[in-house]
Amino acid sequence: MEFCLQADGYEVRVAPGASGALSRFLEVTPDISSVFILTDSVTRSLCLPLLLRSVPALSNAVVLEVAPGEATKTLEEVRSLCVELNASGADRQSLLICLGGGMVGDLGGFTASVFLRGIRFVQLPTTLLAMVDASVGGKTGVDLDHHKNLIGTFSRPEVVFIDTDFLKSLPLRQLRSGLAEIIKHSIIGNVPPFEELPVSGDLAAVDWLPYVISSVSYKNEIVSMDFTDRHQRKLLNFGHTVGHALEARSNAGGAYPLLHGEAVALGMQVELALSARLAGLPVSVANRMINYLRSVYGELAPPVYDEALVPFLLSDKKNSGGKIRCVLLGAEGNPIIDAEVGLEDVRIAIDSLAAVSSLI
Ligand code: GLY
């Protein structure tokens, strides 16, 4: 079964084996002078062989390899990639294929959007997280001194191929990280309904295809109303104000660097506690959601509020007028964008999570 979605100016094709359709795309797309594949070293060994088997035409492509992990998402890396593209003869008719997780998609999309004022690119996400979130919606970017995604562009790919066969080699920790964005879509949009989320027990046995399709469709619906993130699209930031700060602090020298989805899972717990305290979300609803998140992410240490978190909370790109802005839930299924919260509110919410087994 193939699911094909018309996004704003490009197609998203979802299926096991979907990357094979790149062959046809390369045949029918006019004037491609050269093809580059950006990937990280882990994805190169786990996923590139599969891609080259299903798309033999890519055997001549130039592979640009970067180190895995969020630390690679920098302007310095963009510069290196531009130098490499230039040295390898890339021109305005070149195509960049981003094969990897969210980091590769963000870095590659951004590089493609600025090199020679923009070359074409294709997204081929290989992690659950990138499949259900970053590959759709045209956000590209890099971090600035660990502050998440402070530099970036809105730039549409030519096409997105979501090949769920890549999930077969994805470690459990990465699957769990991707599930966080699916849970987010469930909490803010009831897609999928909360009771249909996977039980925490055996994530490796889950058939992810229906979840990927529903998340991609939901995200596309939101993005098509507000591509540049001024209104409805901000809903997708639920869990991300606190989540990004936790992620950035952990990447800036914490003992345990969090994956993006892990940080969002913790951020959602904090923002649910904030919703119960500040926005009228019934405590019983907040607790049901927090308890589910804990059943999946219980191995993660509860978040801690300290001075090191403050600069990351204050530099979040969603803030405005020096105030921290979050998405909070006013009621189940009723997210509120641009809710203003203070540092003290965040501290109290984080402390309440650490102190008790539930908010009641
Ligand atoms: N990840 C949130 C967005 O794409 O808007």
Coordinates of C-alpha atoms and ligand atoms in Angstrom, one line a residue:
M1 CA 0.0 0.0 0.0
E2 CA 1.3 3.5 -0.9
F3 CA -0.1 6.6 0.7
C4 CA 0.5 9.8 -1.3
L5 CA -0.2 13.2 0.1
Q6 CA -0.2 16.5 -1.8
A7 CA 1.6 19.0 0.5
D8 CA 2.0 22.7 -0.4
G9 CA 4.1 22.4 -3.5
Y10 CA 5.5 18.9 -3.1
E11 CA 4.4 15.3 -2.7
V12 CA 4.9 13.1 0.4
R13 CA 4.9 9.4 -0.5
V14 CA 4.7 6.9 2.4
A15 CA 5.1 3.1 2.0
P16 CA 7.4 0.3 2.9
G17 CA 10.0 0.5 0.1
A18 CA 8.9 4.1 -0.9
S19 CA 12.5 5.1 -1.6
G20 CA 12.5 2.9 -4.7
A21 CA 10.3 5.5 -6.3
L22 CA 13.3 7.8 -6.4
S23 CA 14.4 6.0 -9.6
R24 CA 11.4 7.2 -11.4
F25 CA 11.7 10.7 -9.9
L26 CA 15.3 10.9 -11.2
E27 CA 14.2 9.8 -14.6
V28 CA 11.4 12.2 -15.0
T29 CA 12.8 15.3 -13.3
P30 CA 14.4 17.6 -15.9
D31 CA 17.9 18.9 -15.9
I32 CA 19.5 17.3 -12.9
S33 CA 23.2 17.9 -13.5
S34 CA 24.5 15.9 -10.5
V35 CA 23.2 14.2 -7.4
F36 CA 24.6 14.4 -3.9
I37 CA 23.5 12.3 -0.9
L38 CA 24.0 13.8 2.5
T39 CA 24.0 11.3 5.3
D40 CA 25.6 10.6 8.7
S41 CA 28.1 7.8 9.3
V42 CA 25.6 5.5 11.1
T43 CA 22.9 6.0 8.5
R44 CA 25.4 5.4 5.8
S45 CA 26.2 2.0 7.0
L46 CA 22.6 1.0 8.0
C47 CA 20.4 2.6 5.3
L48 CA 22.5 3.7 2.3
P49 CA 23.1 0.1 1.0
L50 CA 19.3 -0.5 1.0
L51 CA 18.8 2.8 -1.0
L52 CA 21.6 1.9 -3.5
R53 CA 20.0 -1.5 -4.0
S54 CA 16.6 -0.1 -4.7
V55 CA 17.8 3.0 -6.7
P56 CA 20.9 1.8 -8.8
A57 CA 21.0 5.1 -10.6
L58 CA 22.4 6.6 -7.3
S59 CA 25.6 4.6 -7.5
N60 CA 27.3 7.6 -9.2
A61 CA 26.0 10.1 -6.6
V62 CA 28.6 11.9 -4.4
V63 CA 28.1 11.0 -0.8
L64 CA 28.6 13.8 1.8
E65 CA 29.1 12.2 5.2
V66 CA 28.7 14.0 8.5
A67 CA 29.1 12.9 12.1
P68 CA 25.8 11.7 13.7
G69 CA 24.1 13.7 16.4
E70 CA 22.8 17.2 17.1
A71 CA 26.3 18.6 17.6
T72 CA 26.7 18.5 13.8
K73 CA 23.8 20.9 13.2
T74 CA 25.9 24.0 13.0
L75 CA 26.8 26.9 10.7
E76 CA 30.4 25.6 10.6
E77 CA 29.1 22.3 9.1
V78 CA 27.0 24.2 6.6
R79 CA 30.2 26.0 5.5
S80 CA 32.1 22.6 5.2
L81 CA 29.2 21.2 3.1
C82 CA 29.1 24.2 0.8
V83 CA 32.9 23.9 0.3
E84 CA 32.5 20.2 -0.5
L85 CA 29.6 20.8 -2.9
N86 CA 31.6 23.5 -4.6
A87 CA 34.7 21.4 -4.9
S88 CA 32.7 18.5 -6.3
G89 CA 31.3 20.7 -9.1
A90 CA 27.7 21.2 -7.8
D91 CA 25.8 23.8 -9.7
R92 CA 22.3 25.2 -9.6
Q93 CA 20.9 22.1 -11.3
S94 CA 22.3 19.7 -8.7
L95 CA 20.1 17.8 -6.4
L96 CA 20.8 17.0 -2.8
I97 CA 19.2 13.9 -1.2
C98 CA 19.0 14.1 2.6
L99 CA 19.1 10.6 3.9
G100 CA 18.9 10.4 7.6
G101 CA 17.1 11.6 10.7
G102 CA 16.0 15.1 11.7
M103 CA 19.5 16.4 12.0
V104 CA 20.4 15.4 8.4
G105 CA 17.1 16.7 7.1
D106 CA 17.4 20.1 8.9
L107 CA 21.1 20.6 8.0
G108 CA 20.7 19.3 4.4
G109 CA 17.6 21.3 3.7
F110 CA 19.2 24.4 5.1
T111 CA 22.4 23.9 3.1
A112 CA 20.4 23.3 -0.1
S113 CA 18.3 26.4 0.6
V114 CA 21.4 28.7 0.8
F115 CA 24.0 27.1 -1.5
L116 CA 24.0 29.1 -4.8
R117 CA 20.8 30.8 -3.4
G118 CA 19.0 27.5 -3.4
I119 CA 19.3 24.1 -5.1
R120 CA 16.7 21.3 -5.2
F121 CA 16.6 18.8 -2.4
V122 CA 14.7 15.6 -1.5
Q123 CA 13.9 14.4 2.0
L124 CA 14.4 10.7 2.7
P125 CA 13.8 10.4 6.5
T126 CA 15.1 7.2 8.1
T127 CA 14.0 7.7 11.7
L128 CA 10.5 7.6 13.1
L129 CA 11.0 11.1 14.5
A130 CA 11.9 12.6 11.1
M131 CA 9.2 10.7 9.3
V132 CA 6.4 12.0 11.5
D133 CA 7.7 15.5 12.0
A134 CA 10.7 17.1 10.4
S135 CA 10.3 15.7 6.9
V136 CA 7.1 17.6 6.3
G137 CA 6.5 21.3 6.5
G138 CA 9.7 22.8 5.0
K139 CA 11.5 23.9 8.1
T140 CA 15.2 23.7 7.8
G141 CA 17.9 25.0 10.0
V142 CA 20.9 24.7 12.4
D143 CA 21.5 25.4 16.1
L144 CA 23.5 28.4 17.3
D145 CA 25.8 27.6 20.3
H146 CA 23.4 24.8 21.2
H147 CA 20.3 27.1 21.1
K148 CA 17.9 25.0 19.0
N149 CA 17.2 25.9 15.4
L150 CA 17.9 29.6 15.8
I151 CA 19.1 29.9 12.2
G152 CA 17.0 28.5 9.4
T153 CA 14.7 28.9 6.4
F154 CA 11.3 27.8 5.2
S155 CA 12.2 25.8 2.1
R156 CA 10.2 23.2 0.3
P157 CA 11.7 19.9 -0.8
E158 CA 11.0 18.6 -4.3
V159 CA 9.5 15.4 -2.8
V160 CA 9.5 13.4 0.4
F161 CA 9.8 9.7 0.3
I162 CA 9.0 8.1 3.7
D163 CA 10.2 4.5 3.4
T164 CA 9.1 2.7 6.6
D165 CA 11.4 -0.2 5.8
F166 CA 14.2 2.0 7.2
L167 CA 12.5 1.6 10.6
K168 CA 13.5 -2.1 10.7
S169 CA 17.1 -1.2 11.6
L170 CA 16.1 1.6 14.0
P171 CA 17.1 1.1 17.6
L172 CA 14.4 1.1 20.2
R173 CA 15.6 4.3 21.8
Q174 CA 15.1 6.1 18.5
L175 CA 11.6 4.5 18.0
R176 CA 10.7 5.8 21.4
S177 CA 12.0 9.2 20.5
G178 CA 9.8 9.4 17.4
L179 CA 6.8 8.2 19.3
A180 CA 6.9 11.5 21.3
E181 CA 5.9 13.5 18.2
I182 CA 3.0 11.1 17.5
I183 CA 1.9 11.5 21.2
K184 CA 2.1 15.3 20.7
H185 CA -0.2 15.1 17.6
S186 CA -2.6 12.9 19.7
I187 CA -2.7 15.4 22.6
I188 CA -3.2 18.5 20.5
G189 CA -5.3 17.1 17.6
N190 CA -6.6 13.8 18.7
V191 CA -4.7 12.2 15.8
P192 CA -4.6 9.3 16.6
P193 CA -7.0 9.3 19.6
F194 CA -5.2 9.0 22.9
E195 CA -6.5 5.5 23.6
E196 CA -5.1 4.2 20.3
L197 CA -1.5 5.2 21.1
P198 CA 0.8 2.1 21.4
V199 CA 1.2 0.5 24.8
S200 CA 4.6 1.1 26.1
G201 CA 5.6 -2.6 26.4
D202 CA 6.9 -3.7 23.0
L203 CA 7.5 -0.8 20.7
A204 CA 9.7 -2.9 18.4
A205 CA 6.6 -4.9 17.4
V206 CA 4.4 -2.0 16.6
D207 CA 3.3 -1.5 13.0
W208 CA 4.3 2.1 12.6
L209 CA 2.9 2.7 9.1
P210 CA -0.7 3.8 10.2
Y211 CA 0.8 6.1 12.8
V212 CA 3.2 7.7 10.3
I213 CA 0.3 8.2 7.8
S214 CA -2.0 9.8 10.4
S215 CA 0.8 12.0 11.8
V216 CA 2.0 13.2 8.4
S217 CA -1.6 13.9 7.3
Y218 CA -2.4 15.9 10.5
K219 CA 0.8 17.8 10.3
N220 CA 0.3 18.6 6.7
E221 CA -3.2 19.9 7.4
I222 CA -1.9 22.3 10.0
V223 CA 1.1 23.4 7.9
S224 CA -1.0 24.1 4.9
M225 CA -3.0 26.7 6.9
D226 CA 0.2 28.5 8.1
F227 CA 3.4 27.5 6.4
T228 CA 5.5 30.2 8.1
D229 CA 4.5 29.4 11.6
R230 CA 2.7 32.6 12.6
H231 CA -0.7 31.2 13.8
Q232 CA -2.0 27.6 13.8
R233 CA 1.3 26.0 13.1
K234 CA 2.5 27.1 16.5
L235 CA 0.2 24.3 17.9
L236 CA 2.9 21.9 16.8
N237 CA 5.2 23.4 19.4
F238 CA 3.4 21.8 22.3
G239 CA 6.1 20.4 24.6
H240 CA 8.8 22.1 22.7
T241 CA 9.4 25.3 24.7
V242 CA 10.6 23.4 27.7
G243 CA 11.6 20.4 25.6
H244 CA 14.0 22.4 23.5
A245 CA 15.6 24.0 26.6
L246 CA 16.1 20.5 28.2
E247 CA 17.5 19.2 25.0
A248 CA 19.9 22.1 24.5
R249 CA 21.1 22.0 28.1
S250 CA 21.8 18.3 27.8
N251 CA 23.7 18.8 24.5
A252 CA 25.7 21.7 26.0
G253 CA 27.5 19.4 28.4
G254 CA 24.9 17.5 30.4
A255 CA 25.8 13.9 31.5
Y256 CA 23.1 12.4 29.3
P257 CA 22.4 14.1 25.9
L258 CA 18.7 13.7 25.2
L259 CA 17.3 12.8 21.9
H260 CA 14.9 15.4 20.5
G261 CA 11.8 13.2 21.2
E262 CA 13.0 12.3 24.7
A263 CA 13.3 16.0 25.5
V264 CA 9.9 16.7 24.0
A265 CA 8.4 13.8 26.0
L266 CA 9.7 15.5 29.2
G267 CA 8.7 18.9 27.9
M268 CA 5.2 17.7 27.3
Q269 CA 5.0 16.5 31.0
V270 CA 6.1 19.9 32.2
E271 CA 3.7 21.8 29.9
L272 CA 0.8 19.5 30.9
A273 CA 1.6 20.4 34.6
L274 CA 1.7 24.1 33.5
S275 CA -1.6 23.6 31.7
A276 CA -3.2 22.2 34.9
R277 CA -1.9 25.1 37.0
L278 CA -2.4 28.0 34.6
A279 CA -4.8 27.2 31.8
G280 CA -7.6 25.2 33.5
L281 CA -6.8 21.8 32.2
P282 CA -8.5 19.3 34.6
V283 CA -5.8 17.7 36.8
S284 CA -7.3 14.3 36.0
V285 CA -6.7 14.8 32.3
A286 CA -3.2 16.1 32.8
N287 CA -2.4 13.1 35.1
R288 CA -3.8 10.6 32.6
M289 CA -1.4 12.0 29.9
I290 CA 1.5 12.4 32.2
N291 CA 1.1 8.8 33.5
Y292 CA 1.1 7.5 29.9
L293 CA 4.2 9.5 29.1
R294 CA 5.9 8.1 32.2
S295 CA 4.9 4.6 31.2
V296 CA 6.9 5.1 27.9
Y297 CA 9.7 7.4 29.1
G298 CA 10.0 6.2 32.7
E299 CA 13.7 5.4 32.2
L300 CA 14.5 9.1 31.7
A301 CA 15.4 11.1 34.8
P302 CA 12.7 13.6 35.6
P303 CA 13.6 17.1 34.5
V304 CA 15.5 19.4 36.9
Y305 CA 15.1 23.2 37.0
D306 CA 18.4 25.0 37.5
E307 CA 20.2 28.1 36.4
A308 CA 21.7 26.4 33.4
L309 CA 18.2 25.9 32.0
V310 CA 17.3 29.6 32.2
P311 CA 19.3 30.9 29.1
F312 CA 17.8 28.2 27.0
L313 CA 14.3 28.9 28.1
L314 CA 14.8 32.6 27.5
S315 CA 16.3 32.2 24.0
D316 CA 13.6 30.0 22.7
K317 CA 12.6 31.2 19.2
K318 CA 8.9 31.1 20.1
N319 CA 9.3 33.8 22.8
S320 CA 8.2 37.3 22.2
G321 CA 8.9 40.6 24.0
G322 CA 11.2 38.8 26.4
K323 CA 8.4 36.6 27.6
I324 CA 8.4 32.8 27.4
R325 CA 5.7 31.5 25.2
C326 CA 4.3 28.0 25.4
V327 CA 1.4 26.0 23.9
L328 CA -0.8 25.0 26.9
L329 CA -4.0 22.9 27.0
G330 CA -7.1 24.7 28.2
A331 CA -9.0 21.5 28.1
E332 CA -8.6 18.1 26.4
G333 CA -8.4 18.8 22.7
N334 CA -8.2 22.6 23.2
P335 CA -4.6 23.8 22.9
I336 CA -3.9 27.5 23.3
I337 CA -1.0 29.1 21.5
D338 CA 1.3 31.9 22.8
A339 CA 0.4 31.3 26.4
E340 CA 2.8 33.5 28.5
V341 CA 4.6 31.7 31.3
G342 CA 7.2 32.9 33.8
L343 CA 10.4 31.2 34.8
E344 CA 8.9 30.7 38.3
D345 CA 5.9 28.9 36.7
V346 CA 8.3 26.6 34.9
R347 CA 10.2 25.9 38.1
I348 CA 7.1 25.1 40.0
A349 CA 5.8 22.7 37.3
I350 CA 9.2 20.9 37.0
D351 CA 9.4 20.6 40.8
S352 CA 5.8 19.3 41.0
L353 CA 6.7 16.5 38.5
A354 CA 9.8 15.5 40.4
A355 CA 8.1 15.6 43.8
V356 CA 5.0 13.5 43.4
S357 CA 4.0 10.5 41.4
S358 CA 1.1 12.4 39.9
L359 CA -0.2 16.0 40.2
I360 CA -3.1 15.0 42.4
Ligands
GLY1 N1 8.1 20.7 14.4 C1 7.2 21.7 14.4 C2 6.9 22.3 13.0 O1 7.3 21.8 12.0 O2 6.3 23.3 12.9

